[in-house]
PDB file of C-alpha atoms and ligand atoms in Angstrom:
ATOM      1  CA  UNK A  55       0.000   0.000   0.000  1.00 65.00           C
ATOM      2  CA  UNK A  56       1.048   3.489  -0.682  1.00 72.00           C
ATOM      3  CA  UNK A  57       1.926   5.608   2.159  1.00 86.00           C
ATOM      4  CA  UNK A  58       0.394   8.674   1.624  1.00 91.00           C
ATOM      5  CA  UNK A  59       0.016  12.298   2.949  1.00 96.00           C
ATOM      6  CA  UNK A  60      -3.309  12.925   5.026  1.00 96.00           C
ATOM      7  CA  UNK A  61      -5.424  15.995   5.890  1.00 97.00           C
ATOM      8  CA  UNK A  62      -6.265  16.830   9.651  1.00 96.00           C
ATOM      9  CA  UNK A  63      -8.421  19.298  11.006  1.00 94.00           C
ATOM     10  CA  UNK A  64      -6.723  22.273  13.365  1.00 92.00           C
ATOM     11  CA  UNK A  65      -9.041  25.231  14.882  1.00 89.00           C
ATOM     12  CA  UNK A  66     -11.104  24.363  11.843  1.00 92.00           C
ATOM     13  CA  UNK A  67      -8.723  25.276   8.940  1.00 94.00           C
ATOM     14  CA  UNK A  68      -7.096  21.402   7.444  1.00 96.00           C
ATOM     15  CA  UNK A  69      -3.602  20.416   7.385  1.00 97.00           C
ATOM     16  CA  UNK A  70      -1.680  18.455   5.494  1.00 98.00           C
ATOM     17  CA  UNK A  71       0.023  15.682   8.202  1.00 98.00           C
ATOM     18  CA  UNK A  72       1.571  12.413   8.531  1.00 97.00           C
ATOM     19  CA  UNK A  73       2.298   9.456  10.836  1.00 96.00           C
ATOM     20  CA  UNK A  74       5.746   9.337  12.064  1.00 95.00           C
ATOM     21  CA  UNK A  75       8.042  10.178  15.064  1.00 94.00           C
ATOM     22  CA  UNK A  76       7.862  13.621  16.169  1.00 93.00           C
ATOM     23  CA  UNK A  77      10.650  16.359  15.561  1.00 90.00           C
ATOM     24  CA  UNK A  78      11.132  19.182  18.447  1.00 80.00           C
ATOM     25  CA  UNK A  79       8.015  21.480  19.127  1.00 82.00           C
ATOM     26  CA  UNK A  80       5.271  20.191  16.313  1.00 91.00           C
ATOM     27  CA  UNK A  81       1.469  19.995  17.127  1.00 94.00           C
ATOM     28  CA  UNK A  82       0.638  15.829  16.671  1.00 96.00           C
ATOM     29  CA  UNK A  83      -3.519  15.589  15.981  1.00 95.00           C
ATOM     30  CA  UNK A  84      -5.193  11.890  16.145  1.00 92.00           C
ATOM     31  CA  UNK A  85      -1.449  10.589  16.151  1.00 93.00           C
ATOM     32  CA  UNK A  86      -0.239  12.521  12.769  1.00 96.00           C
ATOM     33  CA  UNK A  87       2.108  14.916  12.540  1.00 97.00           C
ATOM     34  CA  UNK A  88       0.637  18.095  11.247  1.00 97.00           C
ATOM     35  CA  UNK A  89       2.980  20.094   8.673  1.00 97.00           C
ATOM     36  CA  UNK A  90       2.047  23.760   9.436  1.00 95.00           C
ATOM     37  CA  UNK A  91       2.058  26.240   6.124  1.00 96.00           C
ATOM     38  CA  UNK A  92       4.110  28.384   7.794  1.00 96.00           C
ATOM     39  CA  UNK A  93       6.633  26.049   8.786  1.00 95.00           C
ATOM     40  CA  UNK A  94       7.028  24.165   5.404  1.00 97.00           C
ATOM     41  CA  UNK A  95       7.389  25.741   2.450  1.00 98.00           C
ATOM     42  CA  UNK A  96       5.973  22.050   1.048  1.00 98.00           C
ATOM     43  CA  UNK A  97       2.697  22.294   3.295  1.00 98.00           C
ATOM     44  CA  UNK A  98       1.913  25.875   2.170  1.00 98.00           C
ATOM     45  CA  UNK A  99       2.427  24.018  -1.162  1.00 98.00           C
ATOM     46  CA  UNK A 100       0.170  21.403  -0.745  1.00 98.00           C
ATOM     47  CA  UNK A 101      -2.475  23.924   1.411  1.00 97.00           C
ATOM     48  CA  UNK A 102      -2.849  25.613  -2.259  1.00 97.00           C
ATOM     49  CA  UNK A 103      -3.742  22.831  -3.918  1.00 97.00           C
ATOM     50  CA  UNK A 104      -0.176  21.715  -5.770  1.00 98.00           C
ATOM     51  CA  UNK A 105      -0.018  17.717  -5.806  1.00 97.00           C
ATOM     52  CA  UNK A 106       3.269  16.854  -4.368  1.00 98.00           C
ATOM     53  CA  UNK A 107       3.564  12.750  -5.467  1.00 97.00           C
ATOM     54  CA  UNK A 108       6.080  11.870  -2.689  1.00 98.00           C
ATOM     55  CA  UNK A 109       4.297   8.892  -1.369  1.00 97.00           C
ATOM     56  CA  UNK A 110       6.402   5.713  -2.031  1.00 97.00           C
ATOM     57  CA  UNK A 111       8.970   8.041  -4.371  1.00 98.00           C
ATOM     58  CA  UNK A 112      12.803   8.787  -4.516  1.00 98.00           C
ATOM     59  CA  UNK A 113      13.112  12.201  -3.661  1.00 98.00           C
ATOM     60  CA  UNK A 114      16.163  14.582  -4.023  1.00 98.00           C
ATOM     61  CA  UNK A 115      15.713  17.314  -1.267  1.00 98.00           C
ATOM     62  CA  UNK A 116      18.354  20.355  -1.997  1.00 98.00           C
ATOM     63  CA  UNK A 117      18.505  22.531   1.683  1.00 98.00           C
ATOM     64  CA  UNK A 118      17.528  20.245   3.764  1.00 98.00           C
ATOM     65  CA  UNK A 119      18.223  22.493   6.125  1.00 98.00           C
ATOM     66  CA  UNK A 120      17.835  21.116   9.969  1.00 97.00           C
ATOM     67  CA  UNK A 121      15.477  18.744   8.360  1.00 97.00           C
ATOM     68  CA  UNK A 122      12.014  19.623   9.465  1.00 96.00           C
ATOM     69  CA  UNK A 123      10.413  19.004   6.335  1.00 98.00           C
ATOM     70  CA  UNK A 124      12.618  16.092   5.057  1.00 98.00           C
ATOM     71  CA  UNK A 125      11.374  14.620   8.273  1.00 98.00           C
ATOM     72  CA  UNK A 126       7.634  14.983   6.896  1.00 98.00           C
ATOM     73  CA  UNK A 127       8.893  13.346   2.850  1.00 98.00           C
ATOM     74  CA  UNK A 128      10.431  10.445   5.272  1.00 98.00           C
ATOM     75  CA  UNK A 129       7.137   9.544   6.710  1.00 98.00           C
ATOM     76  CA  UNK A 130       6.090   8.494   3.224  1.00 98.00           C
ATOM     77  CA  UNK A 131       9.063   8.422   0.584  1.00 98.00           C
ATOM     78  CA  UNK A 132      10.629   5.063  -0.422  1.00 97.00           C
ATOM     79  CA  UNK A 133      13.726   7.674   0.410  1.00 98.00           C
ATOM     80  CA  UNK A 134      14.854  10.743   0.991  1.00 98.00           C
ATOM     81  CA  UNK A 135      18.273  11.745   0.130  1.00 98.00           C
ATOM     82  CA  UNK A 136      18.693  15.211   1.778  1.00 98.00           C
ATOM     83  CA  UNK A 137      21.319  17.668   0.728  1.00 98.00           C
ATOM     84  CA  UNK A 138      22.649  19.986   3.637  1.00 98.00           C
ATOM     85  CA  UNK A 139      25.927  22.059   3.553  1.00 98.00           C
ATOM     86  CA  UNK A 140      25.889  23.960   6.290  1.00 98.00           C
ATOM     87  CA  UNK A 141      27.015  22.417   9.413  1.00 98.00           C
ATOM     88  CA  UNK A 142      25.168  23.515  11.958  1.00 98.00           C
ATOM     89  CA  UNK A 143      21.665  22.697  10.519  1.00 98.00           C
ATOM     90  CA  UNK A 144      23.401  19.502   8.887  1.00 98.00           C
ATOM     91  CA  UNK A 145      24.128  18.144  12.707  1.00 98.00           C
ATOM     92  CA  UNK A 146      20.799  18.434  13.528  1.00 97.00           C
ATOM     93  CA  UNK A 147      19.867  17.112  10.365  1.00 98.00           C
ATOM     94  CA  UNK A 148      21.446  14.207  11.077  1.00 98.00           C
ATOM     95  CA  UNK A 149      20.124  13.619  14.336  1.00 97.00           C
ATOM     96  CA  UNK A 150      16.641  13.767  12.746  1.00 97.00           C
ATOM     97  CA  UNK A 151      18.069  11.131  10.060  1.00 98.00           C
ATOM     98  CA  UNK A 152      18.850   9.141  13.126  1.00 97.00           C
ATOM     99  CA  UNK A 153      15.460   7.400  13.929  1.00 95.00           C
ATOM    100  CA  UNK A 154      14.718   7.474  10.256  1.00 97.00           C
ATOM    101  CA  UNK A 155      15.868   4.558   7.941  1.00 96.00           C
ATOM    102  CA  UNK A 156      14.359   5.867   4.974  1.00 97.00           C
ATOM    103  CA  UNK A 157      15.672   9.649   5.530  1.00 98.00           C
ATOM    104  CA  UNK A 158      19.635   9.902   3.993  1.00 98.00           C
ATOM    105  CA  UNK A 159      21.245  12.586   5.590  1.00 98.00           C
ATOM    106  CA  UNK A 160      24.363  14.548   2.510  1.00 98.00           C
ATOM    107  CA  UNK A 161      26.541  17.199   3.934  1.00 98.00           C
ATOM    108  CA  UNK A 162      27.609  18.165   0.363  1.00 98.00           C
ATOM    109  CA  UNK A 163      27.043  21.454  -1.423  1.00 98.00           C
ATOM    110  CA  UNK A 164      24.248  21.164  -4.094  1.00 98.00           C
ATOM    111  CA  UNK A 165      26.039  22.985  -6.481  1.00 98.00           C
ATOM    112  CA  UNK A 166      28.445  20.059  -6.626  1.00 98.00           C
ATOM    113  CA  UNK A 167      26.516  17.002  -7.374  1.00 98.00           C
ATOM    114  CA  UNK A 168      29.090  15.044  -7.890  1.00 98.00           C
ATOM    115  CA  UNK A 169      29.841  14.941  -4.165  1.00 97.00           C
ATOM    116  CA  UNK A 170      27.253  12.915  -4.130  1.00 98.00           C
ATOM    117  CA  UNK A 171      26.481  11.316  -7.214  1.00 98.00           C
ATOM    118  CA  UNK A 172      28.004   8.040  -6.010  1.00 97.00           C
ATOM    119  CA  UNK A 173      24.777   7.508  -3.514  1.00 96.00           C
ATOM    120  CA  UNK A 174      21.794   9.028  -5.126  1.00 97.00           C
ATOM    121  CA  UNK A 175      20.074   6.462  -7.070  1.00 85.00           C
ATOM    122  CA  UNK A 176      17.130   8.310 -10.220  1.00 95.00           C
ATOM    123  CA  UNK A 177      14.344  10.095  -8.077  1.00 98.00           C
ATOM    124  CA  UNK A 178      11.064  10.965  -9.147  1.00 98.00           C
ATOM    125  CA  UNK A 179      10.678  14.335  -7.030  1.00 98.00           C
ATOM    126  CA  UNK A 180      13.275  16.858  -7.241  1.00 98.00           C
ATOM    127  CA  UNK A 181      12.303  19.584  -4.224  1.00 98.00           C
ATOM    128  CA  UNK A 182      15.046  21.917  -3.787  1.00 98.00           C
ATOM    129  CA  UNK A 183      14.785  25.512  -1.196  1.00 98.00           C
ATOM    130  CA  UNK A 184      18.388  26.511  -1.008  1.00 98.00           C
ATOM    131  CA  UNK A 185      17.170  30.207  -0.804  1.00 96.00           C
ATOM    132  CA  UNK A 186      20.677  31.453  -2.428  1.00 95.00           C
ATOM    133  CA  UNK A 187      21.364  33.320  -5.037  1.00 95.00           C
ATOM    134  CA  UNK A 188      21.588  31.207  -8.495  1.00 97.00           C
ATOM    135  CA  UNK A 189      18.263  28.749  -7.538  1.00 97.00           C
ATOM    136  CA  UNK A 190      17.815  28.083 -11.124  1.00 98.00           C
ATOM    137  CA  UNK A 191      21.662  26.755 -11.741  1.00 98.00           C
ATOM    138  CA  UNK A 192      21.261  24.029  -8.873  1.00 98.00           C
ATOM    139  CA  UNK A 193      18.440  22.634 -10.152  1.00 98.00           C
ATOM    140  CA  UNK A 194      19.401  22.275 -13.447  1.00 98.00           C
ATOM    141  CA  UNK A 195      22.946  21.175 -11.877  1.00 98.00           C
ATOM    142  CA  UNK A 196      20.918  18.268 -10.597  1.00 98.00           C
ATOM    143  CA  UNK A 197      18.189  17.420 -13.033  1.00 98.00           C
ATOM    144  CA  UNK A 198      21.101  14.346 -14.121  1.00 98.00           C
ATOM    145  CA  UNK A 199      19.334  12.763 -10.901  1.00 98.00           C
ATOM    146  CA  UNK A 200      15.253  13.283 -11.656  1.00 98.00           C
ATOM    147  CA  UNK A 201      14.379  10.448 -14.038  1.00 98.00           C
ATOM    148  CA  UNK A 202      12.390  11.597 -17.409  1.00 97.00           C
ATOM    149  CA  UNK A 203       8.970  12.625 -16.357  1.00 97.00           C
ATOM    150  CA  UNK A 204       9.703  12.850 -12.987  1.00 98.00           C
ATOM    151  CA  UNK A 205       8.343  16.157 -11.085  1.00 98.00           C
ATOM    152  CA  UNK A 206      10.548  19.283  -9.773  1.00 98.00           C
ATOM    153  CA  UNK A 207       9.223  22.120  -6.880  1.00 98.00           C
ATOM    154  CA  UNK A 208      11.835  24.426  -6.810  1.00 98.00           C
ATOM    155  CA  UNK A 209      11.003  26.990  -4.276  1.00 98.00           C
ATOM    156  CA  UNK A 210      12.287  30.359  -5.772  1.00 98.00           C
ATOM    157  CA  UNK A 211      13.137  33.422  -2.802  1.00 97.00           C
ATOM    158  CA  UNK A 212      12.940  36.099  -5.013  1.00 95.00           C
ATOM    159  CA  UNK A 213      15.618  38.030  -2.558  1.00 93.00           C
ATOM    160  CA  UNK A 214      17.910  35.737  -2.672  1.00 94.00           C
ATOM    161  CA  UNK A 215      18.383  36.864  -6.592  1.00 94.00           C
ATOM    162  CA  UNK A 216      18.057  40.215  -6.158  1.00 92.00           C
ATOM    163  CA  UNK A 217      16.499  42.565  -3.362  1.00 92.00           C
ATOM    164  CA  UNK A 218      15.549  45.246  -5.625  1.00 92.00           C
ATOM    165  CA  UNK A 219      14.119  43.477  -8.309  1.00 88.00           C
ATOM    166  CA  UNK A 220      10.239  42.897  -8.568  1.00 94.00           C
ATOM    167  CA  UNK A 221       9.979  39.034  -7.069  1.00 96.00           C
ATOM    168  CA  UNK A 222       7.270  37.856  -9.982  1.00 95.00           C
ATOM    169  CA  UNK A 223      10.828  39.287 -12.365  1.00 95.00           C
ATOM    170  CA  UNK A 224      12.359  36.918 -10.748  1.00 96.00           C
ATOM    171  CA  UNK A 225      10.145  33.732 -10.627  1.00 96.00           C
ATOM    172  CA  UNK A 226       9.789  34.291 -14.647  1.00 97.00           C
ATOM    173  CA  UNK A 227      13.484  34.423 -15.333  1.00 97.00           C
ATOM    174  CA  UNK A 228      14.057  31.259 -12.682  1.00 98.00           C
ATOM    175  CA  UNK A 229      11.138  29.516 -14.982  1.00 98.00           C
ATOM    176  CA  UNK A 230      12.571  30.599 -18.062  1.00 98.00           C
ATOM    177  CA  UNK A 231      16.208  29.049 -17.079  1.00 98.00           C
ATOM    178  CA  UNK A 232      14.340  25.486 -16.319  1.00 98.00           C
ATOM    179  CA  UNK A 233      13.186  25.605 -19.546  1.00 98.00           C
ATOM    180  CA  UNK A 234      16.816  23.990 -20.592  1.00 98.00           C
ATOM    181  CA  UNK A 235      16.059  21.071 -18.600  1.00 98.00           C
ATOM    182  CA  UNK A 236      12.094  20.770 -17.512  1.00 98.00           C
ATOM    183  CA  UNK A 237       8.826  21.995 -18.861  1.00 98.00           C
ATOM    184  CA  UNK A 238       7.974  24.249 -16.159  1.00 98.00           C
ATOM    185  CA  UNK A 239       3.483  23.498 -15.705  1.00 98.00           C
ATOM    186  CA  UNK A 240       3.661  26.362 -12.954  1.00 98.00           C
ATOM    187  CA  UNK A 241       5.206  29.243 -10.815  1.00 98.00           C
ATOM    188  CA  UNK A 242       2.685  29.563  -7.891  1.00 98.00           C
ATOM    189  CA  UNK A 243       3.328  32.092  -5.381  1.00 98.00           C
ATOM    190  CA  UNK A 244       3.707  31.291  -1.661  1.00 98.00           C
ATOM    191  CA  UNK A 245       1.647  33.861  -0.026  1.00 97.00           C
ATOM    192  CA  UNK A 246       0.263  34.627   2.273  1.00 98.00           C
ATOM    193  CA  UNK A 247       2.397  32.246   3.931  1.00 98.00           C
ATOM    194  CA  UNK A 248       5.771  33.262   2.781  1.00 98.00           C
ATOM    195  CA  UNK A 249       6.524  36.976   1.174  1.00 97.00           C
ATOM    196  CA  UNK A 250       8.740  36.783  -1.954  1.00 97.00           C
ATOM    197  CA  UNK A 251       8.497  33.037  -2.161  1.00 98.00           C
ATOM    198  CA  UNK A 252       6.993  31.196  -4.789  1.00 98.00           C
ATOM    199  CA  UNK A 253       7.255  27.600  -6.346  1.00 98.00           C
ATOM    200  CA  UNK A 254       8.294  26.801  -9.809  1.00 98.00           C
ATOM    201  CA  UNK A 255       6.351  23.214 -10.624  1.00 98.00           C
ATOM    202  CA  UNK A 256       8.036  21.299 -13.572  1.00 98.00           C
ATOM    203  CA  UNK A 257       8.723  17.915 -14.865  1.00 98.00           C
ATOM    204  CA  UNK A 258      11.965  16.479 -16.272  1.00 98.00           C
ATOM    205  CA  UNK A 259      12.196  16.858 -19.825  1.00 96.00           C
TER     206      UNK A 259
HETATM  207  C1  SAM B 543      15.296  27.832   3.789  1.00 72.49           C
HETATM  208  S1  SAM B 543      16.480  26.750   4.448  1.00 72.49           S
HETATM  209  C2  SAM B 543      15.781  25.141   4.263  1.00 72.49           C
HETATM  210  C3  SAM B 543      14.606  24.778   5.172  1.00 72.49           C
HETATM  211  C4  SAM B 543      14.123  23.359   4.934  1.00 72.49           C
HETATM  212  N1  SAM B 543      13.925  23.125   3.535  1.00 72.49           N
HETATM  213  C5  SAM B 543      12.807  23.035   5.638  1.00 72.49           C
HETATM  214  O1  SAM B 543      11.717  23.244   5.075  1.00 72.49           O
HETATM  215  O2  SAM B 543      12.842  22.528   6.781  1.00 72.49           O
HETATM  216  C6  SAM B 543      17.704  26.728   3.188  1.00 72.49           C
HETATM  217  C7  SAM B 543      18.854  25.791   3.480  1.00 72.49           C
HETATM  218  O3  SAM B 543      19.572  25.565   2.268  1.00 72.49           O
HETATM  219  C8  SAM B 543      20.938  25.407   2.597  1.00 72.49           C
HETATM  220  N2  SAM B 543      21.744  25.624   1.383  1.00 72.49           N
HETATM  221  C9  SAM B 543      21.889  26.771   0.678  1.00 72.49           C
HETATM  222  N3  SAM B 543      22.699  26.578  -0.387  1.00 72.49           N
HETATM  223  C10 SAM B 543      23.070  25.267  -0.346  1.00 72.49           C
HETATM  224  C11 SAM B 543      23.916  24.467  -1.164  1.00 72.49           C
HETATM  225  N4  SAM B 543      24.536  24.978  -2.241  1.00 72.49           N
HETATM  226  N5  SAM B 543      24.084  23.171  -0.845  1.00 72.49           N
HETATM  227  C12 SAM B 543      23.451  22.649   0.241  1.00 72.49           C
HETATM  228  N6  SAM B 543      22.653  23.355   1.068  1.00 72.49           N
HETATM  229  C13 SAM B 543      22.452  24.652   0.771  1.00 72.49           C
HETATM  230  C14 SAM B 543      21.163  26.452   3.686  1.00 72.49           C
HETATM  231  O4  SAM B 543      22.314  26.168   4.444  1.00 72.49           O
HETATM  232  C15 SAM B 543      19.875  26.355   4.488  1.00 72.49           C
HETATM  233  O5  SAM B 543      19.984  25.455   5.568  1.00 72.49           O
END
């Protein structure tokens, strides 16, 4: 059977969640783990609608930062290979990764996929939120690893390119760069959950 992401209902709005072992602070309703919209960029995603297929799929997560969300693609991924290069959120990455057999902790740099190239195997999901400047070049740096038809979210911080510029500016030119690699089905925007954020949606050419 499929493992797949549930809804739940908080204070009357629903939440994405999922059944797995807790990380820090997070609210647990009926025994699932609720992802909060404005604590994962990927349940603000999924709160507007945008199908994210991770259940039973390889996925390639690029910032995995301290690993809140890769915590929440574990619960249901076949696995999880999670790309962190700084060190302090990659320690407590990997203490998350700990209790997780199917989560694979990578203190690499995502702009240098061949540090890890060796251990990814082809995933079907591509989500990447390194909120740095050049978002477009890592994902196409990586699209080697997304198998043809498989699906991309890169998440696109619109400061990270430029402060000054207009953020929809910069979600176009991020979409138009993908082109090379993936035809791009979307750019939706992240508010009201996150300013300046938005999601480019794509699948591997
Ligand atoms: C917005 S945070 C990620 C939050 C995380 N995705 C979550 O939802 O829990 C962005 C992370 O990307 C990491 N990062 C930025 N550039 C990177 C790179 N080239 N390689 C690996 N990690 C990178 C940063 O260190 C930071 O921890």
């Amino acid at each position: 059977m499929t493992r797949a992401v549930e809804w739940v209902k908080v204070d009357s709005e629903r939440y994405p969640a999922t059944e797995g072992e807790s990380v820090r602070d997070e609210r647990v309703v009926n025994g699932k783990r609720v992802w909060h919209p404005r604590k994962s960029k990927a349940a603000a995603l999924l709160v507007k609608g945008v199908d994210l297929p991770i259940g039973d799929a390889r996925v390639l997560y690029l910032g995995a930062g301290a690993g809140t969300t890769p915590s929440y693609f574990a619960d249901v991924a076949r696995a999880v290979y999670a790309v962190e290069f700084a060190p302090s959120p990659a320690s407590r990455l990997v203490d998350v990764a700990e209790t997780r057999k199917r989560l694979f902790p990578l203190f690499a740099d995502a702009r240098k996929p061949s540090e890890y190239s060796s251990v990814v195997e082809g995933v079907d999901v591509l989500y990447q939120d390194v909120a740095t400047r050049g978002q477009a070049d890592v994902a196409l740096k990586n699209a080697g690893f997304v198998r043809e038809g498989g699906r991309a979210y890169v998440i696109v911080k619109a400061r990270s390119e430029d402060v000054t510029a207009e953020p929809e500016e910069k979600y176009e030119e991020v979409a138009e760069k993908l082109d090379e690699k993936y035809e791009v089905e979307k750019v939706v925007d992240l508010s009201p959950f996150y300013d300046d954020h938005a999601a480019v949606v794509a699948r591997r050419r």
